[in-house]
mmCIF file of C-alpha atoms in Angstrom:
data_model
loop_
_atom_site.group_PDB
_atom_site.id
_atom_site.type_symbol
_atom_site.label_atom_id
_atom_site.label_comp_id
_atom_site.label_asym_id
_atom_site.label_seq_id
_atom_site.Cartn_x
_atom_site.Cartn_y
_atom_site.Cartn_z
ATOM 1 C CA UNK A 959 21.421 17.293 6.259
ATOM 2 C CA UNK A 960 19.132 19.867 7.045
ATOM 3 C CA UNK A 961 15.405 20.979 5.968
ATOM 4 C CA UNK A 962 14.492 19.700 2.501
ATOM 5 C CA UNK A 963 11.220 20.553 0.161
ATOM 6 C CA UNK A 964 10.158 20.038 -3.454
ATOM 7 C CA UNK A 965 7.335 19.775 -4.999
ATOM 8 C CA UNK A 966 5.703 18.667 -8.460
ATOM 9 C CA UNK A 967 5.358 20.524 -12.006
ATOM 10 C CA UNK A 968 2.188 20.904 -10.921
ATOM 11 C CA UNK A 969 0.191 20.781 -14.727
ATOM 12 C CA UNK A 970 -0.740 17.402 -16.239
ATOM 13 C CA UNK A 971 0.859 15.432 -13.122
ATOM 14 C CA UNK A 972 -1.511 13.362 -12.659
ATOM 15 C CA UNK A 973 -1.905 12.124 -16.775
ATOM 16 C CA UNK A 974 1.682 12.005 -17.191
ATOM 17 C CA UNK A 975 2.234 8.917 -14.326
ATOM 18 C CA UNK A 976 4.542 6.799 -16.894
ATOM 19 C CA UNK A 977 2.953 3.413 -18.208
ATOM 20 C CA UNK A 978 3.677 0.257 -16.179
ATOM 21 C CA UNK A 979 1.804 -2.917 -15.778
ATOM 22 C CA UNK A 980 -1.235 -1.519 -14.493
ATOM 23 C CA UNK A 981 -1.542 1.464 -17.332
ATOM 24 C CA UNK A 982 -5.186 0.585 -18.243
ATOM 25 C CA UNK A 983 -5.828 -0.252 -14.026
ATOM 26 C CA UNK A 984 -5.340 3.809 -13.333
ATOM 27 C CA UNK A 985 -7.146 4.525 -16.085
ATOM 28 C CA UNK A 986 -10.358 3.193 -14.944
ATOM 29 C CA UNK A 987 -10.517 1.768 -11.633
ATOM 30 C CA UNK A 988 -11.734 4.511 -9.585
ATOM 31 C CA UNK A 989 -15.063 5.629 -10.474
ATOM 32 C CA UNK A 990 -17.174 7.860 -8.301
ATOM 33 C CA UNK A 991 -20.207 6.070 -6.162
ATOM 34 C CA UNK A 992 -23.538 6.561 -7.948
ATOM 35 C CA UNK A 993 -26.374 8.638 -6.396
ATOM 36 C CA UNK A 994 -27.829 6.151 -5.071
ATOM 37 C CA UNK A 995 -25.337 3.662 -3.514
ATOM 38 C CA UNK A 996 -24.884 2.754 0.437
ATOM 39 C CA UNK A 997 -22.232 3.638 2.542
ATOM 40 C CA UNK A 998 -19.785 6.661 2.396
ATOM 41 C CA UNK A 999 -16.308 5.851 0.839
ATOM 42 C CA UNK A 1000 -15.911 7.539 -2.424
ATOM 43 C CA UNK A 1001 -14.802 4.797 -3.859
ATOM 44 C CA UNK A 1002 -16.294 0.929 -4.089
ATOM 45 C CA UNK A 1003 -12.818 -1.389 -3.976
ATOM 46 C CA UNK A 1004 -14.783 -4.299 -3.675
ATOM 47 C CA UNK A 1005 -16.912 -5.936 -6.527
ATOM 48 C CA UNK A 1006 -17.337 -2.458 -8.540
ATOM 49 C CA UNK A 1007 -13.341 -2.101 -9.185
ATOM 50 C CA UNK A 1008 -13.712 -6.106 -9.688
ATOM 51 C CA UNK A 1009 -16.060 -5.708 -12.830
ATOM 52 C CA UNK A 1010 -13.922 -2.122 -14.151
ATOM 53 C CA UNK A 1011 -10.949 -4.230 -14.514
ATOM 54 C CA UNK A 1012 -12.311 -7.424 -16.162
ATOM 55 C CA UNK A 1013 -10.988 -5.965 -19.484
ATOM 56 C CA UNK A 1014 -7.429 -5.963 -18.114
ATOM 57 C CA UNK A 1015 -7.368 -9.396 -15.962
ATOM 58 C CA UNK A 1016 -10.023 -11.897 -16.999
ATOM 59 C CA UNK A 1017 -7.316 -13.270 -19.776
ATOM 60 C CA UNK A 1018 -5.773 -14.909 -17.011
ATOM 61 C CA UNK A 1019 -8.898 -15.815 -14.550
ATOM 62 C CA UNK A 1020 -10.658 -18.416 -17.068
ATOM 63 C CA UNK A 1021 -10.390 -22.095 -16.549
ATOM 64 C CA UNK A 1022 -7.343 -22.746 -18.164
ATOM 65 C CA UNK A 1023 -5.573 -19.751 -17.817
ATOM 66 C CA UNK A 1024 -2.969 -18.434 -15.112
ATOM 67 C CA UNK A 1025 -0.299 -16.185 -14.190
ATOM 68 C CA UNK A 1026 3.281 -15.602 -15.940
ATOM 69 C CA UNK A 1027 5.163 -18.988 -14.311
ATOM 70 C CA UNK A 1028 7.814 -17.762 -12.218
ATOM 71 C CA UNK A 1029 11.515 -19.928 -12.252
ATOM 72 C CA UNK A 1030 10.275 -22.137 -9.517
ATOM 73 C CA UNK A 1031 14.106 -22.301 -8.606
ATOM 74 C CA UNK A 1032 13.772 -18.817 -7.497
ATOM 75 C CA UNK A 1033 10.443 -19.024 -6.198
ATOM 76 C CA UNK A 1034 9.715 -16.982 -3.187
ATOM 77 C CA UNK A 1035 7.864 -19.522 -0.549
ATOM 78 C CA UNK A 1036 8.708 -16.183 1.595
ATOM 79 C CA UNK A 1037 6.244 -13.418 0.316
ATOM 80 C CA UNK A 1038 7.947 -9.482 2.261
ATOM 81 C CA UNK A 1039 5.278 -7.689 2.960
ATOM 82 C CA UNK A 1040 7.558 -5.126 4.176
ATOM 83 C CA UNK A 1041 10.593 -5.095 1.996
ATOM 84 C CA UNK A 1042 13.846 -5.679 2.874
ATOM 85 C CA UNK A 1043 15.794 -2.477 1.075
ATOM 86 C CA UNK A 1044 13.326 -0.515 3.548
ATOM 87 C CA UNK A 1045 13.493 -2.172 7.163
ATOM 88 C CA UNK A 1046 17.584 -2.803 6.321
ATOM 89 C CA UNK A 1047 17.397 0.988 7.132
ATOM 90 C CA UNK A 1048 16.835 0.013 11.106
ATOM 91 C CA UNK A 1049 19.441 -2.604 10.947
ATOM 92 C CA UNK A 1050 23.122 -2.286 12.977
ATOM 93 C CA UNK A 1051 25.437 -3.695 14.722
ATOM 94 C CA UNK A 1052 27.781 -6.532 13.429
ATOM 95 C CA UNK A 1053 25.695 -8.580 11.954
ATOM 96 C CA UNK A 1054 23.738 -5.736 10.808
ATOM 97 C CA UNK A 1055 20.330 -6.564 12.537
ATOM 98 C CA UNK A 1056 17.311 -4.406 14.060
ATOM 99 C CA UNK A 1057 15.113 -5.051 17.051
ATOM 100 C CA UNK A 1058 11.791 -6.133 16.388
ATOM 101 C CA UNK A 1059 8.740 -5.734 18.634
ATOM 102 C CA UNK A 1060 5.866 -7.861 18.774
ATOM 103 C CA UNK A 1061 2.267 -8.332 20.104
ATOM 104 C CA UNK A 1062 1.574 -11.809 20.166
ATOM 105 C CA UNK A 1063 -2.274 -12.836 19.560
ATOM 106 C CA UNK A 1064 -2.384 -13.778 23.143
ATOM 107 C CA UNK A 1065 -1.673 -10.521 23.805
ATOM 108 C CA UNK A 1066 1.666 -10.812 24.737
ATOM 109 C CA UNK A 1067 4.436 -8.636 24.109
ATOM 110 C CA UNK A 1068 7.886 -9.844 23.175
ATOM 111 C CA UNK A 1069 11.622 -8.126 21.767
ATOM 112 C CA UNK A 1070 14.391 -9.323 19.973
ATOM 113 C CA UNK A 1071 16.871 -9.008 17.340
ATOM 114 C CA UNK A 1072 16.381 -9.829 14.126
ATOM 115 C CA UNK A 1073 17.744 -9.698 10.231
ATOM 116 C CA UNK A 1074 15.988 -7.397 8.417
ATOM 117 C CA UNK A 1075 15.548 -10.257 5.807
ATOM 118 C CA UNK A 1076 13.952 -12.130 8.676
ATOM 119 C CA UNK A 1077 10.888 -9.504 9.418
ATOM 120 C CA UNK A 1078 7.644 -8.238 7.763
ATOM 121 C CA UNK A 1079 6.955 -11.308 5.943
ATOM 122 C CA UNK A 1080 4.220 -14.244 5.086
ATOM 123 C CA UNK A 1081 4.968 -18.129 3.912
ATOM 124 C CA UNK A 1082 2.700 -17.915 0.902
ATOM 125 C CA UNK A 1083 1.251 -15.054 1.478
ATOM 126 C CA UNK A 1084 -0.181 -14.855 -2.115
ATOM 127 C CA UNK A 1085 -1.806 -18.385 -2.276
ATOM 128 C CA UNK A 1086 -5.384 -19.048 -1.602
ATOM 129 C CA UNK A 1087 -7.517 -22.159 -3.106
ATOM 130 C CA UNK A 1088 -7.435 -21.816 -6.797
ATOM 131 C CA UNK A 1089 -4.013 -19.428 -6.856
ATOM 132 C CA UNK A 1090 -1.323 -22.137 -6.654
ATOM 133 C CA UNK A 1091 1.928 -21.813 -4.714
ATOM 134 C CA UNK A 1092 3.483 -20.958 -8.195
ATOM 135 C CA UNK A 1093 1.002 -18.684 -9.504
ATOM 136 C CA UNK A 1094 0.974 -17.171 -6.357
ATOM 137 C CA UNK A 1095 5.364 -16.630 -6.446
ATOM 138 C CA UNK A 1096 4.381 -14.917 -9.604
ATOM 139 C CA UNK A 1097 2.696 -11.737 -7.656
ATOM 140 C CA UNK A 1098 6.206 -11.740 -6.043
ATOM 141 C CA UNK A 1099 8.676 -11.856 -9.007
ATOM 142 C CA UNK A 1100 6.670 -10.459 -11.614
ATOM 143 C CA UNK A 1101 5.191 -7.808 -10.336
ATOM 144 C CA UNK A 1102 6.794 -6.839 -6.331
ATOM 145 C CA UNK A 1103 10.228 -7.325 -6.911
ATOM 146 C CA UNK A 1104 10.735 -4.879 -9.877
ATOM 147 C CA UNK A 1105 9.039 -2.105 -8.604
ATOM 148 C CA UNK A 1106 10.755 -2.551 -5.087
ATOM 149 C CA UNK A 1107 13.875 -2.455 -7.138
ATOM 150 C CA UNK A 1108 13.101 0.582 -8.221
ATOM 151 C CA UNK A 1109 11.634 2.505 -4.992
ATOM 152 C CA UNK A 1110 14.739 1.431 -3.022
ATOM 153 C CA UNK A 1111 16.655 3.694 -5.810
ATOM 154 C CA UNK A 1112 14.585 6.274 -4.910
ATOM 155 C CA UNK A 1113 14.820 5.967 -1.223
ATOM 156 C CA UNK A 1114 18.580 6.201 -1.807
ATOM 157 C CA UNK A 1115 18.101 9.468 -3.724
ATOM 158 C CA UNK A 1116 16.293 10.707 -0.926
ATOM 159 C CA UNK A 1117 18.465 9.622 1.797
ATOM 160 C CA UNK A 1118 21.405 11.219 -0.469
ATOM 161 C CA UNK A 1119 19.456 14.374 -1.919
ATOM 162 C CA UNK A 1120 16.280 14.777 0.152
ATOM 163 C CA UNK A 1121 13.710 15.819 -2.192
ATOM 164 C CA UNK A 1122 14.952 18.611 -3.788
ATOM 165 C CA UNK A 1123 16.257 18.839 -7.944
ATOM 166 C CA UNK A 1124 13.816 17.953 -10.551
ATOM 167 C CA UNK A 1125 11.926 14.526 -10.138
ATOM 168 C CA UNK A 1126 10.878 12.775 -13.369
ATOM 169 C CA UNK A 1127 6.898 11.558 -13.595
ATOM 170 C CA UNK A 1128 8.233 7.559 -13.622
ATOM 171 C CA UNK A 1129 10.467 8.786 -10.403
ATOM 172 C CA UNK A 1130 8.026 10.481 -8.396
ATOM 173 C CA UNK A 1131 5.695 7.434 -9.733
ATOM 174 C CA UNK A 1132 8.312 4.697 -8.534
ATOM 175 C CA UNK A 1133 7.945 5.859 -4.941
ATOM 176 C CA UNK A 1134 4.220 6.970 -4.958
ATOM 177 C CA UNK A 1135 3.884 3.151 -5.947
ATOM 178 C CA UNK A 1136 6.107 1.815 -2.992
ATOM 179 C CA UNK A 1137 4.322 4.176 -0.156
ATOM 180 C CA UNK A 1138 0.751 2.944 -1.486
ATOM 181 C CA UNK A 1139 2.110 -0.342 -1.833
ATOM 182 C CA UNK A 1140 2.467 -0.515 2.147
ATOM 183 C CA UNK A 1141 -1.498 0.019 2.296
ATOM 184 C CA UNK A 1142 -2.639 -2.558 0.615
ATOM 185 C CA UNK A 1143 0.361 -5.592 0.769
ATOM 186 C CA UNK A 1144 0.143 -7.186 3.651
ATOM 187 C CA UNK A 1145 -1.593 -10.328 5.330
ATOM 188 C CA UNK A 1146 -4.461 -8.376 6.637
ATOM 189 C CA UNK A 1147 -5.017 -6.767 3.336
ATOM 190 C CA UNK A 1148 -4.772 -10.150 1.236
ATOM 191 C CA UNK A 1149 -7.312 -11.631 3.028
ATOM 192 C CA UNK A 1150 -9.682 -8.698 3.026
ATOM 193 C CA UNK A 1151 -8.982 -8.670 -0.541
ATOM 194 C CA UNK A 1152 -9.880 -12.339 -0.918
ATOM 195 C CA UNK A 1153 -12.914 -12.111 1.440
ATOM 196 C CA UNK A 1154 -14.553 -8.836 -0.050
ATOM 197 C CA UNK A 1155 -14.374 -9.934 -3.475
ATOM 198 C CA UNK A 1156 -15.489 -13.095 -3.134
ATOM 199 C CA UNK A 1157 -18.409 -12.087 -0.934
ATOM 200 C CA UNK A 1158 -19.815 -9.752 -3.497
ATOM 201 C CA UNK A 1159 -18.724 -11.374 -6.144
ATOM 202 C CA UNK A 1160 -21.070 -14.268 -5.367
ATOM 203 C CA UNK A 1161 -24.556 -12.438 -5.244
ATOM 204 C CA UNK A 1162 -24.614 -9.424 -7.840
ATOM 205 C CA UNK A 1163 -26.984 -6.908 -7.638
ATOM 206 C CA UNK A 1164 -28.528 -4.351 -9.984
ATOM 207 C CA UNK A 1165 -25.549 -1.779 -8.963
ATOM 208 C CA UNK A 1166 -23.359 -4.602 -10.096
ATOM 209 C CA UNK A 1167 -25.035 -5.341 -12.974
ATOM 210 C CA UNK A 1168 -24.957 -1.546 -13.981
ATOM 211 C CA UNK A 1169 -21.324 -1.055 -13.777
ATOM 212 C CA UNK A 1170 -21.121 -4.445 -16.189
ATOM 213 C CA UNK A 1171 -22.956 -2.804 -18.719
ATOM 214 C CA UNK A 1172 -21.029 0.033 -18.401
ATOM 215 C CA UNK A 1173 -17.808 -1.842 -18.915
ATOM 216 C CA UNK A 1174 -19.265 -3.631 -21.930
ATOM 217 C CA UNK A 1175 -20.088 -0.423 -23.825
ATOM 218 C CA UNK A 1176 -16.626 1.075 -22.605
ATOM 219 C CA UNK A 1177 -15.021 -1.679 -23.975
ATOM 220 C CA UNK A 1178 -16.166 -2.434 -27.467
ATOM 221 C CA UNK A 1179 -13.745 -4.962 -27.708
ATOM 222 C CA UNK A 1180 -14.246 -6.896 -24.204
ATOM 223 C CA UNK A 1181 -16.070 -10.260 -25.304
ATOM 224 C CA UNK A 1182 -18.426 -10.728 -22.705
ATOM 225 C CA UNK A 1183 -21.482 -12.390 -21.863
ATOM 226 C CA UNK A 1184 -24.459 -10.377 -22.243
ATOM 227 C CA UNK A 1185 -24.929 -9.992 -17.691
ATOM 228 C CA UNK A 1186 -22.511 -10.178 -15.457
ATOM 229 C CA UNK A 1187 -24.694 -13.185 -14.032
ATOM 230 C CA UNK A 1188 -23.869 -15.012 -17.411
ATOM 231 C CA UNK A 1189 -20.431 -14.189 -17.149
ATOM 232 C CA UNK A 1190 -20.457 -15.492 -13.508
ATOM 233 C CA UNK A 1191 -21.437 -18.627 -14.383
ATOM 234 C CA UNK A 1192 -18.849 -19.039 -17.127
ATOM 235 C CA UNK A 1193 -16.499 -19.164 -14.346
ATOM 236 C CA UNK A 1194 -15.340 -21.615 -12.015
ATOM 237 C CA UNK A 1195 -15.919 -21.882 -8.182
ATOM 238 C CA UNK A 1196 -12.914 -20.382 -7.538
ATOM 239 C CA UNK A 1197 -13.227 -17.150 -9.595
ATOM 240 C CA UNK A 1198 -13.854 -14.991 -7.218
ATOM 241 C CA UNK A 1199 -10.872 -15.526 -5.245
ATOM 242 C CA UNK A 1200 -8.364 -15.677 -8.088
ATOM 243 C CA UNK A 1201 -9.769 -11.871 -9.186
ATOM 244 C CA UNK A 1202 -9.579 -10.861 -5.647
ATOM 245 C CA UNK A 1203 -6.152 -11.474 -5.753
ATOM 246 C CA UNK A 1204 -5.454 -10.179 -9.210
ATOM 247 C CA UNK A 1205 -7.464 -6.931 -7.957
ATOM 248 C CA UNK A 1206 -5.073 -6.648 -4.738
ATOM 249 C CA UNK A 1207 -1.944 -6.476 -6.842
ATOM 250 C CA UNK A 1208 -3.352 -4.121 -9.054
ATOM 251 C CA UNK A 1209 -4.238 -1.830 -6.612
ATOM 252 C CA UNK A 1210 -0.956 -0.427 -6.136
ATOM 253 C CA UNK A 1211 -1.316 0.821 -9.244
ATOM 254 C CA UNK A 1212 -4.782 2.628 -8.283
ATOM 255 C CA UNK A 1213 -4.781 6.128 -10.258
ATOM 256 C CA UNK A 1214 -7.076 7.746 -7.657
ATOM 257 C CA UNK A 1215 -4.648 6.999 -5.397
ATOM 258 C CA UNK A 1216 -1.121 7.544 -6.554
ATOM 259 C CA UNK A 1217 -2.286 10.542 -8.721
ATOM 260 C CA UNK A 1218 -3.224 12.351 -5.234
ATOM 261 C CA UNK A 1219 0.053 11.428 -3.712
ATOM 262 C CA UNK A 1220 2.174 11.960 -6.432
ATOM 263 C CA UNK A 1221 0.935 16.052 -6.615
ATOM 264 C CA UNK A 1222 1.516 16.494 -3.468
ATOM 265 C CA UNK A 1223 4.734 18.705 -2.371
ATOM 266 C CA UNK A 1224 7.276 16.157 -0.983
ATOM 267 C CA UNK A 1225 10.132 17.083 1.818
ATOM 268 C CA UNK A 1226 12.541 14.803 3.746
ATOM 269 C CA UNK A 1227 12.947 16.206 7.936
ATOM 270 C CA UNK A 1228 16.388 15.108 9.289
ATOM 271 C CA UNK A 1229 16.083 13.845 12.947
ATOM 272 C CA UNK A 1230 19.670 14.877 13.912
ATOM 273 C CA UNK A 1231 19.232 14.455 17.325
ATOM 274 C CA UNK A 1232 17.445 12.933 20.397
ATOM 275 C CA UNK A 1233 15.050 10.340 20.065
ATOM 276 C CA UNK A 1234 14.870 8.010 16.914
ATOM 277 C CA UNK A 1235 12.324 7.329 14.437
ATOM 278 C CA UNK A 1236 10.341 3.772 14.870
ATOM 279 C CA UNK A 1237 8.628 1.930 12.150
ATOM 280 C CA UNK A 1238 6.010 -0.311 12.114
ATOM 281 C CA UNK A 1239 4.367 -3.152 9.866
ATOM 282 C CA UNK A 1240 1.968 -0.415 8.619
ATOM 283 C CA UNK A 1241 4.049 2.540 8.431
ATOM 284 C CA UNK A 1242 2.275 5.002 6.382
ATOM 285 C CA UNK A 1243 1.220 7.896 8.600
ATOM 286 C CA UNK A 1244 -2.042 9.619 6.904
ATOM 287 C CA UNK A 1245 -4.016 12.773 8.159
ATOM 288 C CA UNK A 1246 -6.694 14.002 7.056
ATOM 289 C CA UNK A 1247 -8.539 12.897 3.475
ATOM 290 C CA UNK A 1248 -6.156 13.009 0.704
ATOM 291 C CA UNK A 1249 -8.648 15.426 -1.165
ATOM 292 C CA UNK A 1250 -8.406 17.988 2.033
ATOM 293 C CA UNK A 1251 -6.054 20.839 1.889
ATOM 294 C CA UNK A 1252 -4.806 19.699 5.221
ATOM 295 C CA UNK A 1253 -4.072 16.474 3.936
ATOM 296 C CA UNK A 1254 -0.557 15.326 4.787
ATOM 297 C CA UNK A 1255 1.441 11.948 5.448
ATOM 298 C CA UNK A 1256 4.705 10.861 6.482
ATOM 299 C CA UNK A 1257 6.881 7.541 6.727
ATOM 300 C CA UNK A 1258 9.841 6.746 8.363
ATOM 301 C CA UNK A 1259 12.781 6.036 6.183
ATOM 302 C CA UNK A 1260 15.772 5.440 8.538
ATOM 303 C CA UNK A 1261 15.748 6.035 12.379
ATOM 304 C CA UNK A 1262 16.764 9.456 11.834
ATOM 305 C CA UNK A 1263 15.162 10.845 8.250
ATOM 306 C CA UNK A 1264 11.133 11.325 7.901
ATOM 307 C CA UNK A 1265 9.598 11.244 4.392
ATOM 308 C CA UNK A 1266 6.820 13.926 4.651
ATOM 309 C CA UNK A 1267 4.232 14.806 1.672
ATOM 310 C CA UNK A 1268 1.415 17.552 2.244
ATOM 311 C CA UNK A 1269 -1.093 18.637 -0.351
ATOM 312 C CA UNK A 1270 -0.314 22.448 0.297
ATOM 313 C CA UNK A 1271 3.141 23.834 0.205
ATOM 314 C CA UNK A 1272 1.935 25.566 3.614
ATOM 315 C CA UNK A 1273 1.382 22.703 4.900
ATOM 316 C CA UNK A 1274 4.666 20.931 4.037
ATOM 317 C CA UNK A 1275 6.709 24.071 5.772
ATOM 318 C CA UNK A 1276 4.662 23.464 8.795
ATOM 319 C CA UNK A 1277 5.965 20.217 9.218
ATOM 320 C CA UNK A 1278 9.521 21.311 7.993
ATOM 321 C CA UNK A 1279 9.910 23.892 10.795
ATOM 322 C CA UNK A 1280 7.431 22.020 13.236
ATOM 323 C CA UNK A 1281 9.142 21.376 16.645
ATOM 324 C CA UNK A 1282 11.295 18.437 15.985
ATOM 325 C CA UNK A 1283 10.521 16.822 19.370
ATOM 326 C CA UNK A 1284 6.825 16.857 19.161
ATOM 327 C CA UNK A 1285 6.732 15.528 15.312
ATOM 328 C CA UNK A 1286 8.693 12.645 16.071
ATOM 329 C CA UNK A 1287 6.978 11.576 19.636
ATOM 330 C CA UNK A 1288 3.608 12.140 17.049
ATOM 331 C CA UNK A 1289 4.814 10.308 14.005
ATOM 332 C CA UNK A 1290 6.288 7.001 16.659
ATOM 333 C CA UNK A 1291 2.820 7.154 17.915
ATOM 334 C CA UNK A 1292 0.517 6.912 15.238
ATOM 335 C CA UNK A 1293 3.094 4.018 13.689
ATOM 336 C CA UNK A 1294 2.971 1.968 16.300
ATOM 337 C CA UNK A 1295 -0.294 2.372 17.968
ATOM 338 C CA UNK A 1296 -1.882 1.487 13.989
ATOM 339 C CA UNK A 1297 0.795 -1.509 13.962
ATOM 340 C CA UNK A 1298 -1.111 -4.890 13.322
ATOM 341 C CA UNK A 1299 1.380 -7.324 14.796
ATOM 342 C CA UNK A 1300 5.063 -5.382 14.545
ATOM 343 C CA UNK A 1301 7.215 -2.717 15.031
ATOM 344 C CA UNK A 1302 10.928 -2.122 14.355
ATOM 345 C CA UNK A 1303 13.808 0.166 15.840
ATOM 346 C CA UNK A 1304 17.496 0.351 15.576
ATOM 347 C CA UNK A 1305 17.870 -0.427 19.503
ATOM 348 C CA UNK A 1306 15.668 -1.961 22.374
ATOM 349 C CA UNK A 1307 16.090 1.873 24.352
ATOM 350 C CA UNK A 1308 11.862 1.711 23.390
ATOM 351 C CA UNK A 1309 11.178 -1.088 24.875
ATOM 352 C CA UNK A 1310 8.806 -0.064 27.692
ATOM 353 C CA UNK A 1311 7.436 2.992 25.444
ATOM 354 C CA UNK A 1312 6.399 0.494 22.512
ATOM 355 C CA UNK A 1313 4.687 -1.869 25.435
ATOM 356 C CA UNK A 1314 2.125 0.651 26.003
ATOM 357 C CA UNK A 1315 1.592 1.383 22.372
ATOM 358 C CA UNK A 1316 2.160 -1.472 20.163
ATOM 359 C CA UNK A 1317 -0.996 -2.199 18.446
ATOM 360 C CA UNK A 1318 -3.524 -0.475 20.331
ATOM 361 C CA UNK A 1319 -5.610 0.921 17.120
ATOM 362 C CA UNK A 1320 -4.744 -1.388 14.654
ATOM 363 C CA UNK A 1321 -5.497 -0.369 10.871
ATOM 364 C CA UNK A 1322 -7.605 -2.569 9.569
ATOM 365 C CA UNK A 1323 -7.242 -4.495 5.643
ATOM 366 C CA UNK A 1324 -7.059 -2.182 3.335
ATOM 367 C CA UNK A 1325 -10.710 -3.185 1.796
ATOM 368 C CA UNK A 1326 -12.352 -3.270 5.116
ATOM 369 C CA UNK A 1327 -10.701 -0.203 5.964
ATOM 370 C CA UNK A 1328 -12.537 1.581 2.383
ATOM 371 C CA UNK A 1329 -15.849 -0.010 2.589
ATOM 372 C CA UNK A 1330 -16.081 1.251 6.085
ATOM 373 C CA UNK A 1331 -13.920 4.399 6.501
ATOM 374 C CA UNK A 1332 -13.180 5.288 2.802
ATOM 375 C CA UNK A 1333 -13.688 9.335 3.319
ATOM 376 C CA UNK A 1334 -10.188 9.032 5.026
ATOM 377 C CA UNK A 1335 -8.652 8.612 2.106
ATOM 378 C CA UNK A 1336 -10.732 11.055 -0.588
ATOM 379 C CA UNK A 1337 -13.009 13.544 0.702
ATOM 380 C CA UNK A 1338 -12.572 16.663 1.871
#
């Protein structure tokens, strides 16, 4: 298959991401901190991206109001955190299964073989109190689904093409979407969505308040209490876990986010020999902040292809022509050791390797891991 680059037009990438459900979402959901704000992540994903996008998602958060209603014949109980079309990539054998590694809460460490339908996946994992089992299907069908649908046609065009030829915006956008989608999808990340909302949501201060009023006069047409208090108490009790929610499935639309990822130069390393490529339950290999000119990431996409992405074309060909050996023992390393619970491989042959590693640094939820650590991600 060989060594295989491209890049972005690089002009007017990052306005010309294609509409999709979250259009007005990247439009304003990243906002830089003010002067005087705590803490150093560049961005506030808590209760400040809450009150941004109450023009685009209070319709459906008032009493009365809820999600699209999903079939409930073809409602998900099941809720892939991981998607199938991805970890089907690890599967072999007849039936076509993969081996799946896991650290048990007691600490334990287990292996065995497993359907890739059968891995990287909550009951419910979108319910909560005051998001029914229904509403909570509807993240799933109506807004998951579709857009895996379409980033496992782009995986395919990379497995088959690498990333070379001309990429379209809404192409380069359908996988952007799936690689930040891993960040902020599963269990840990629901829950730090639900927590960090709802914990800020519940005593507003004058920073708060501030970014309300700035909404209000953004949004001419927003009818809104006159303070976000007010609008608070219009609300029910379980408000600020139903926008949590809302604000975790929009977030894989964030503009800040995809826009940086999108630009960067994209290449696909064949692994044509020796050892294989792992993958984990947080996949998504990221050095250095996306802003940096260092900044690079990777993920796994089969046991022998690695999707890389680097903000300098310099730094892509370093990792093109890198030694093979040492990017691969590297990349296994940082996927499993940041593993919450899981990792996956086409054989056991890693068994005593992944021992030692699985989930020794655990990534945290996506929200804990901005309020705390956010520079990773944007500053240089």
């Amino acid at each position: 298959m060989g060594l295989q680059a491209g890049s972005p037009t690089r002009a007017g990438m990052a306005s010309s991401i294609p509409p999709t459900i979250g259009r007005n979402v990247r439009r304003i959901a990243c906002r830089p901190i003010l002067p005087g704000d705590q803490a150093a992540p560049v961005w506030q994903f808590g209760a400040d991206v809450a009150i941004e996008l109450l023009p685009v998602v209070s319709s459906g958060l008032h009493r009365g109001t809820s999600l699209p209603q999903p079939d409930k014949s073809n409602a998900p109980g099941v809720h892939h955190y991981i998607p199938i079309f991805y970890t089907k990539r690890w599967a072999c054998g007849h039936p076509r299964m993969l081996t799946r590694f896991t650290r048990w809460p007691s600490g334990n460490f287990a292996v065995d073989r497993k359907a890739p339908k059968g891995v990287g996946w909550e009951r419910d994992g979108y319910s909560f109190d005051g998001f029914t089992g229904d509403q909570a299907a509807a993240i799933e069908l109506e807004l998951m689904k579709p857009k895996d649908h379409r980033a496992s046609q782009m995986l395919r065009r990379l497995e088959q093409r690498g990333s070379s030829g001309p990429w379209s915006s809404e192409e380069r956008y359908d996988w952007t979407w799936f690689i930040v989608s891993l960040l902020v999808r599963g269990p840990e990340d629901v829950r730090s969505a639900k927590a960090n909302i709802s914990r800020e949501w519940a005593i507003p201060n004058q920073r708060m308040e501030a970014r309300y009023q700035d909404v209000i006069r953004e949004f001419p047409g927003f009818a809104a209490p006159p303070s976000l208090r007010d609008y608070i108490a219009s609300m029910d009790e379980n408000y600020g876990y139903r926008l949590g929610m809302k604000i975790m499935a929009d977030m894989t639309d964030h503009h800040a986010i995809s826009s940086l990822i999108a630009n960067m130069h994209w290449g696909v390393r064949a692994v044509d020999e020796g050892r294989q490529l792992l993958t984990s339950d947080r996949p998504v290999r990221l050095e250095f902040p996306l802003r940096s000119e260092k900044s690079f990431l990777t993920l796994p996409i089969g046991p022998r292809l690695l999707f890389l992405a680097a903000k300098s074309l310099r730094g892509l060909n370093r990792l093109l022509n890198s030694d093979l050996r040492v990017l691969v023992e590297r990349n296994n390393r940082k996927v499993v050791r940041q593993a919450r619970q899981f990792a996956f491989a086409a054989d056991d042959s890693e068994r005593n390797w992944v021992s030692k590693h699985l989930a020794k640094e655990p990534q945290p939820g996506f929200f804990d891991f901005i309020r705390g650590t956010g520079a990773t991600l944007g500053e240089a």
